[in-house]
Coordinates of C-alpha atoms in Angstrom, one line a residue:
X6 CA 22.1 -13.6 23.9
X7 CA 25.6 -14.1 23.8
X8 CA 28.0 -12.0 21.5
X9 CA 31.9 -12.2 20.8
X10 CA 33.4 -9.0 21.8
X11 CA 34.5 -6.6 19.3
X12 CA 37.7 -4.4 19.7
X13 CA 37.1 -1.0 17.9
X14 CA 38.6 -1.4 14.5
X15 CA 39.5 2.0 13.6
X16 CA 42.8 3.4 14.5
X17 CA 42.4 6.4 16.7
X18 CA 45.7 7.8 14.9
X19 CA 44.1 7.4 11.5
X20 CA 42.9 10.2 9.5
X21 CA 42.0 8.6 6.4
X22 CA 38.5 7.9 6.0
X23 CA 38.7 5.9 3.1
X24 CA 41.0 3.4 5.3
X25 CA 39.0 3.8 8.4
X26 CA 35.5 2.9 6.2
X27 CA 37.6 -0.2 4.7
X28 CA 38.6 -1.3 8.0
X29 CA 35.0 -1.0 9.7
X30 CA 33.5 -2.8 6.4
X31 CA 36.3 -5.8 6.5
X32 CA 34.8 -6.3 10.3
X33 CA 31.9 -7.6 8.6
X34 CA 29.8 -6.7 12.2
X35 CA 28.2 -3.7 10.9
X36 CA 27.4 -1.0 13.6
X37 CA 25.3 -3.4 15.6
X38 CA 29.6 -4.7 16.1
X39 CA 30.6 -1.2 17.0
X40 CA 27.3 -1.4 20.3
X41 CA 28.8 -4.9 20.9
X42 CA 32.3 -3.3 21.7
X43 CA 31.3 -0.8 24.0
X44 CA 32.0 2.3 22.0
X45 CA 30.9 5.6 23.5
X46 CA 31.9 7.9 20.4
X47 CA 31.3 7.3 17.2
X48 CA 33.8 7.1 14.5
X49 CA 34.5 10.3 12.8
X50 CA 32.9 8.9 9.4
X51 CA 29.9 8.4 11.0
X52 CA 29.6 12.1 11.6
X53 CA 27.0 14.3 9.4
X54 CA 28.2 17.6 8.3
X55 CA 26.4 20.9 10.1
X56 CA 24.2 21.8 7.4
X57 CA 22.7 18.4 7.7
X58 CA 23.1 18.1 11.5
X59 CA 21.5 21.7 12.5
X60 CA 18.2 20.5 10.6
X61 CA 17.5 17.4 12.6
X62 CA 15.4 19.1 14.8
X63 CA 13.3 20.5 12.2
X64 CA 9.7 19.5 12.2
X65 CA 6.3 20.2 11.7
X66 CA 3.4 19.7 14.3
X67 CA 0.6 20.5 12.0
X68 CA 0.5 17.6 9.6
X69 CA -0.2 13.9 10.2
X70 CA 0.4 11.6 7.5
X71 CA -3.0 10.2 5.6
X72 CA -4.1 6.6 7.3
X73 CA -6.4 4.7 4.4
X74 CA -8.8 2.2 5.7
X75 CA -8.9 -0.7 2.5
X76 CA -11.8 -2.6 4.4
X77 CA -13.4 0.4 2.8
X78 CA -12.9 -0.8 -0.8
X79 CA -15.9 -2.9 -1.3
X80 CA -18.4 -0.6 -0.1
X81 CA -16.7 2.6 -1.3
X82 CA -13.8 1.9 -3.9
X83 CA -14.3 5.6 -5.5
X84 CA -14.0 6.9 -2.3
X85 CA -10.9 4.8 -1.1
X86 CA -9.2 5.5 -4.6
X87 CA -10.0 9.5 -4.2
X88 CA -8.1 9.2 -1.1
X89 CA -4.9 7.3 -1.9
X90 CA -5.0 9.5 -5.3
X91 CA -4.7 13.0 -2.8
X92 CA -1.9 11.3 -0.8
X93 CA 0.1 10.0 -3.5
X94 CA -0.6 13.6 -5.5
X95 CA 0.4 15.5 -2.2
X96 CA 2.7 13.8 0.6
X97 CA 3.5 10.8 -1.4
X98 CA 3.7 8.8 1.5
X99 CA 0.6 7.9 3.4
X100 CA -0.7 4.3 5.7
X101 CA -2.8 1.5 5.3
X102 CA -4.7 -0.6 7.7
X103 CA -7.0 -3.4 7.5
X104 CA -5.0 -4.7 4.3
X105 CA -5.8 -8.3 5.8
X106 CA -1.9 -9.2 6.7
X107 CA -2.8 -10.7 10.0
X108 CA -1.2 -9.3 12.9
X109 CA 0.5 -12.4 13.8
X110 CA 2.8 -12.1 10.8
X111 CA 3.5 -8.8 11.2
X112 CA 4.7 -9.6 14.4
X113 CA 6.3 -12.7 13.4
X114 CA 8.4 -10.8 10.2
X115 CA 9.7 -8.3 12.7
X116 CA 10.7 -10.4 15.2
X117 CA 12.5 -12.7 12.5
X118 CA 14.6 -9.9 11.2
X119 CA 15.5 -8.4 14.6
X120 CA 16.9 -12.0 14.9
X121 CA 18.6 -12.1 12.6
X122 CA 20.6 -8.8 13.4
X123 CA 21.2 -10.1 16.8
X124 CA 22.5 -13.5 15.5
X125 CA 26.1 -13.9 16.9
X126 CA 28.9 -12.1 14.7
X127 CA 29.6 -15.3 13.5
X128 CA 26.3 -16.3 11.9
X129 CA 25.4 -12.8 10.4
X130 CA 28.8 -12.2 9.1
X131 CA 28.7 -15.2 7.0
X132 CA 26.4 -13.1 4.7
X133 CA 28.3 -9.7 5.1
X134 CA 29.1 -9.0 0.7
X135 CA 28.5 -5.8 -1.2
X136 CA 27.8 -7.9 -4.1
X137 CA 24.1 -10.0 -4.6
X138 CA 25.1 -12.3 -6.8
X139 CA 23.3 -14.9 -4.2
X140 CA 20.4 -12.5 -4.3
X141 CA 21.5 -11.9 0.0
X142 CA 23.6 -9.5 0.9
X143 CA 24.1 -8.2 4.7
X144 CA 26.1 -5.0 5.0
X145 CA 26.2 -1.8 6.9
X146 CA 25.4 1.1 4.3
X147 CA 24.6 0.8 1.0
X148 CA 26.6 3.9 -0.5
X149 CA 29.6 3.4 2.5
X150 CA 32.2 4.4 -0.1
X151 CA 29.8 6.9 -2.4
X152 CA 28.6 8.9 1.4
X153 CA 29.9 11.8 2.4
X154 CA 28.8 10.4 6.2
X155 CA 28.0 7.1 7.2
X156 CA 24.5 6.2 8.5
X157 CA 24.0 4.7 12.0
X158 CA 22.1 1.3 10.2
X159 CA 22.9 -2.7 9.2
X160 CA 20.9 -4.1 6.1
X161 CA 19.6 -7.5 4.8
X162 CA 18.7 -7.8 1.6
X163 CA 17.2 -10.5 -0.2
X164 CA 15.8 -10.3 -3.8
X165 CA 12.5 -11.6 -4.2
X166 CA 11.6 -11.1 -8.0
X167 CA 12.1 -11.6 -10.9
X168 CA 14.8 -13.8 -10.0
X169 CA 14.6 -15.1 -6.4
X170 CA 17.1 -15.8 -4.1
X171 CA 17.7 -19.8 -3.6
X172 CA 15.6 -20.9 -0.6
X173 CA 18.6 -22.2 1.0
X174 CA 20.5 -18.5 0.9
X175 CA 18.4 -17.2 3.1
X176 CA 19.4 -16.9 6.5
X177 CA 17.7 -20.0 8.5
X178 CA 16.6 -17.4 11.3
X179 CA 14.0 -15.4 9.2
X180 CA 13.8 -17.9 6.1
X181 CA 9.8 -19.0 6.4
X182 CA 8.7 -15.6 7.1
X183 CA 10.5 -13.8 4.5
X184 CA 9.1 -15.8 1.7
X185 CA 5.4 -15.6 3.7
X186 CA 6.4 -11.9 3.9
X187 CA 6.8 -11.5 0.0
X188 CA 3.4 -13.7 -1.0
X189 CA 1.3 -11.2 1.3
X190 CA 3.6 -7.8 -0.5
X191 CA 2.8 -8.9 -3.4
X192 CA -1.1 -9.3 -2.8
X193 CA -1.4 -6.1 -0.9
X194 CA 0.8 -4.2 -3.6
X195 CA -0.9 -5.2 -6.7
X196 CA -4.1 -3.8 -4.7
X197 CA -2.3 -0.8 -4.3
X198 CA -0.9 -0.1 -7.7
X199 CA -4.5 -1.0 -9.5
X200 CA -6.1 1.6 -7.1
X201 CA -3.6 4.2 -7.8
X202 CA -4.1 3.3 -11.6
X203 CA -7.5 3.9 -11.6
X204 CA -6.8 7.2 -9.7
X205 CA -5.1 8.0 -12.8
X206 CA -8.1 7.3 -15.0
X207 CA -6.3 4.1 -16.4
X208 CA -7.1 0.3 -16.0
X209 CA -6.7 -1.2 -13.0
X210 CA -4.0 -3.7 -14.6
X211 CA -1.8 -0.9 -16.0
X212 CA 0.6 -1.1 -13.1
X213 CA 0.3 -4.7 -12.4
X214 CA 4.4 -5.5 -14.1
X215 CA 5.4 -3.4 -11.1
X216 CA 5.4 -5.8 -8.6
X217 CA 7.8 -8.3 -10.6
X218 CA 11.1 -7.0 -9.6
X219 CA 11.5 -7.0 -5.7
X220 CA 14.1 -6.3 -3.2
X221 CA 13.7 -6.5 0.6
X222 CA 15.4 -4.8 3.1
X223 CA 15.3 -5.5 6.7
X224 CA 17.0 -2.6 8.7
X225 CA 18.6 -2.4 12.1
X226 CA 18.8 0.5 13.8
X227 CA 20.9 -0.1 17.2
X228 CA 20.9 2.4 19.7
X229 CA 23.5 5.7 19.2
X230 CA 25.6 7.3 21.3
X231 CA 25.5 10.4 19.8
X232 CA 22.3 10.7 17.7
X233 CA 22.8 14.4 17.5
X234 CA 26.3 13.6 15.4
X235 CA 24.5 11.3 12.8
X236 CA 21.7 9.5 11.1
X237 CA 19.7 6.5 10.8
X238 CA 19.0 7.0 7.1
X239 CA 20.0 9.6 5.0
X240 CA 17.5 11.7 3.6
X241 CA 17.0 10.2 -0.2
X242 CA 14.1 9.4 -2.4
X243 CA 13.2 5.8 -3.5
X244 CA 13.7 5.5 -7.3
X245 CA 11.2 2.3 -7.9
X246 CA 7.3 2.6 -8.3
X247 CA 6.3 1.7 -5.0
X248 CA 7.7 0.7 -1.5
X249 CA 5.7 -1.2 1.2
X250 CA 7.4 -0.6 4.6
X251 CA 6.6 -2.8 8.1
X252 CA 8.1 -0.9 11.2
X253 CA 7.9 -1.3 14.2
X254 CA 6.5 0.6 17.7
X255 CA 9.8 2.5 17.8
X256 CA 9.9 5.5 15.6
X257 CA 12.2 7.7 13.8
X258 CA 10.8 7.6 10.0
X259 CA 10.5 11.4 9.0
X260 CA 9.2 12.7 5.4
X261 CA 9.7 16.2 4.0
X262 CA 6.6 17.8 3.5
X263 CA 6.1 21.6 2.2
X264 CA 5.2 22.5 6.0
X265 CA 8.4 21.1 6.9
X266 CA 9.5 17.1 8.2
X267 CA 6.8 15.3 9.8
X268 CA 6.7 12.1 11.5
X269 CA 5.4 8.9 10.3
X270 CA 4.2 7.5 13.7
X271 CA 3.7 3.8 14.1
X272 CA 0.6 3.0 14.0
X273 CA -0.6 -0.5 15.2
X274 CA -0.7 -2.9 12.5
X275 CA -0.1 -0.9 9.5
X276 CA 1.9 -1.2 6.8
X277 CA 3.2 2.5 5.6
X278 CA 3.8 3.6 1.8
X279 CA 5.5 5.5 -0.5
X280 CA 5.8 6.7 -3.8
X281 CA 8.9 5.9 -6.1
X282 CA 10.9 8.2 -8.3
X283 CA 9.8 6.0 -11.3
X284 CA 6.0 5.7 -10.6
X285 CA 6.5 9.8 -9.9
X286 CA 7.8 10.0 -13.6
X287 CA 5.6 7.5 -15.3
X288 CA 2.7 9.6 -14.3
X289 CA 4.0 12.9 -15.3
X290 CA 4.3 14.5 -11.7
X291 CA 0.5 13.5 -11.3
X292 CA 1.9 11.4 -8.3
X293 CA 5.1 12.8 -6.3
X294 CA 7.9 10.7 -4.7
X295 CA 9.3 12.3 -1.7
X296 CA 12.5 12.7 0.8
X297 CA 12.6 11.1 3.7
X298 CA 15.0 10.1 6.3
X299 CA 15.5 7.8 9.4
X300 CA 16.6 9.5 12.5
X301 CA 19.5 8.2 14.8
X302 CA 18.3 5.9 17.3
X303 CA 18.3 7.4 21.1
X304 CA 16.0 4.7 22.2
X305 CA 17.1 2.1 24.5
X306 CA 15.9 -0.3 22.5
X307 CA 17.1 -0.8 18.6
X308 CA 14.5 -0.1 15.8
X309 CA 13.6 -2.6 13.4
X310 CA 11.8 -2.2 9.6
X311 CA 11.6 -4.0 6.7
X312 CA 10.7 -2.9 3.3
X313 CA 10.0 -4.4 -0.1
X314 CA 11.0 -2.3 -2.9
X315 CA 8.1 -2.7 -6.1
X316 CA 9.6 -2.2 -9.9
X317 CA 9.0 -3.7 -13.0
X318 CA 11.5 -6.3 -14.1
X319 CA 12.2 -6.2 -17.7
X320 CA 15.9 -4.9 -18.3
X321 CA 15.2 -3.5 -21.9
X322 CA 11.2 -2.1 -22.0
X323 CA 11.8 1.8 -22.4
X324 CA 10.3 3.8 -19.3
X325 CA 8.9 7.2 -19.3
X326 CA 5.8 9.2 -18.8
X327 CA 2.7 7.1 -20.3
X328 CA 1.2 8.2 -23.4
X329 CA -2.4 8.6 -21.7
X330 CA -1.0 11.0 -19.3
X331 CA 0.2 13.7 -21.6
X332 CA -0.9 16.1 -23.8
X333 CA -0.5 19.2 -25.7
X334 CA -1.5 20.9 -22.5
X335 CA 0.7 19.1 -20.4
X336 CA 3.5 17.3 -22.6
X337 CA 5.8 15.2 -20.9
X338 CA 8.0 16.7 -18.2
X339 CA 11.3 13.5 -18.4
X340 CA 12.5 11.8 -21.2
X341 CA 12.6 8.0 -21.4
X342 CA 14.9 5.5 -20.3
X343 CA 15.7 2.0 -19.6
X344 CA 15.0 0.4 -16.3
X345 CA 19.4 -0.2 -15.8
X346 CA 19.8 3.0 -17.0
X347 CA 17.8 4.7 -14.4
X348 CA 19.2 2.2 -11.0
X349 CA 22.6 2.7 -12.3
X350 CA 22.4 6.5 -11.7
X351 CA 20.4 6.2 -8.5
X352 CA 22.9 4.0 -6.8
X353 CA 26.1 6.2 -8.8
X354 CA 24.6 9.3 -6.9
X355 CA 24.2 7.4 -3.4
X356 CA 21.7 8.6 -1.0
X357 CA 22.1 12.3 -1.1
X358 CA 18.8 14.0 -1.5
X359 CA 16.1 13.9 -4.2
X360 CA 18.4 14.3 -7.1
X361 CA 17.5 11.4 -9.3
X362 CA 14.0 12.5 -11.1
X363 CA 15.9 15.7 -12.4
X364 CA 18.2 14.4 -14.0
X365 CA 15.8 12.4 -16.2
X366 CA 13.4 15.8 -16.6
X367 CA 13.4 18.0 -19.8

């Protein structure tokens, strides 16, 4: 593949980070640019501070994230909801495998994002915008100018739902599977949600509006130079219901358990899941979102994911724990909001840690 070189954009004499963040944004390359150019030292904004830095090494041996089998659901649907109910209500992230996306197309998705990162500059810049007012937006960092550190990562993101991104805004290079990528999310997450539902003891349509309102995101990690200096993804909570992540055989996904972080291994043809801040809230701490993070990349080879984001789409329907799930015994623990509301301080706050479902809690 052939790539346009890249001179370093960031003046060596410069101490501003705010400049040296606007001049590595306007390159519209991302950090798979900064590889291109040769770069054996990463900028200074890059750079974690020690207290996040000295806890990069920190992780558990003990604990292995829960693997549910969903062939299992028509021969033991009790059984199958019991177990996604003890992951959700524990880890909050656990696996799934034979969810009947056929291997070929998980294959096929990840391949067609890692394309697309590895277009030339000139075709993947084209889509470089911190706005999404085409519903795509490529860009390095999603809090750049909120973070106290940059994280060593490039983003697509396409919206998928309510309102989808024109056909034609898609990038060409991962177009078809994309949108063959979203009709088999959606399938396999309104399984999901009605299981988790009638873990709650509710109908198994109760959750069913949360799989109107869907982002993707299709990250690139390239490799680092100094993965002890940074990170692939700051720890952070998602603040939706649910998120369905594809990743590939690389590795570096960590969650934060009570026994420390543990590592989400790949695991061949599964898709892995998490628990939002908002389904966390919605049923009253029954079900707990948690922290994870993305390591630096040290692998010779650059990792590739892509994730779908679940919410509900209406802009004005007040959120908050559900009615059947509290009681005088166990009253509600947040108060109730509005879905803009809610994003607007999750993306205000950037990715810094689990802050977001305090500040909605009593």
């Amino acid at each position: 593949m052939s790539t346009t070189p890249l001179s370093p954009p960031l003046s060596a004499a410069s101490n501003d980070r705010i400049e040296a963040v606007k001049q590595f944004d306007n390159t519209k390359l991302g950090v798979k640019g900064l590889i291109d150019s040769g770069i054996k030292t990463i900028p200074s904004f890059f750079v974690h501070p020690p207290e996040i830095l000295s806890d990069l090494n920190s992780r558990s041996q003990s604990l292995n994230i829960p693997t549910v089998d969903l062939s299992a659901i028509s021969s033991s649907r009790s059984a199958v909801i019991s177990q996604l109910h003890h992951a959700a209500s524990t880890v909050g992230f656990f696996q799934v495998i034979n969810h009947g996306i056929l291997p070929e197309l998980l294959c096929n998705t990840i391949a067609a994002m890692k394309a697309f990162h590895e277009q030339p500059p000139e075709q993947r810049s084209k889509v470089y915008r911190r706005e999404m007012g085409t519903g795509v937006s490529y860009i390095s960092n999603v809090d750049l100018f909120q973070s106290k550190a940059a994280s060593w990562r490039d983003t697509l993101q396409i919206r998928l739902g309510p309102v989808t991104a024109g056909r034609e805004e898609v990038p060409e290079v991962c177009r078809e599977q994309v949108l063959e990528w979203d009709k088999e999310v959606v399938r396999v997450g309104e399984v999901l949600l009605g299981l988790l539902s009638e873990g709650l003891g509710l109908g198994a349509e109760r959750f069913r509006e949360f799989v109107e309102g869907r982002v993707l995101v299709g990250h690139y990690y390239p490799f680092c130079p100094q993965p002890d200096l940074t990170v692939g993804l700051n720890s952070h909570a998602d603040p939706g219901a649910l998120t369905v992540l594809l990743q590939d055989h690389v590795g570096g996904l960590q969650v934060r358990t009570e026994d420390g972080w543990v590592d989400v291994k790949p695991v061949p043809d599964a898709l892995v899941i998490n628990i939002g801040d908002l389904l966390q809230i919605i049923s009253n701490d029954e079900y707990k979102s948690a922290d994870h993070r993305v390591l630096a990349n040290s692998s010779g080879e650059p990792r590739v994911s892509v994730a779908v984001f679940l919410n509900p789409s209406s802009r004005e329907k007040v959120f908050g724990p559900l009615p059947e799930l509290t009681s005088t015994e166990k009253p509600a623990l947040y108060r109730n909001f509005t879905l803009p509301e809610f994003l607007t301080r999750f993306f205000k706050k950037g990715l810094d840690g689990k802050t977001l479902t305090n500040f909605f809690r009593l």
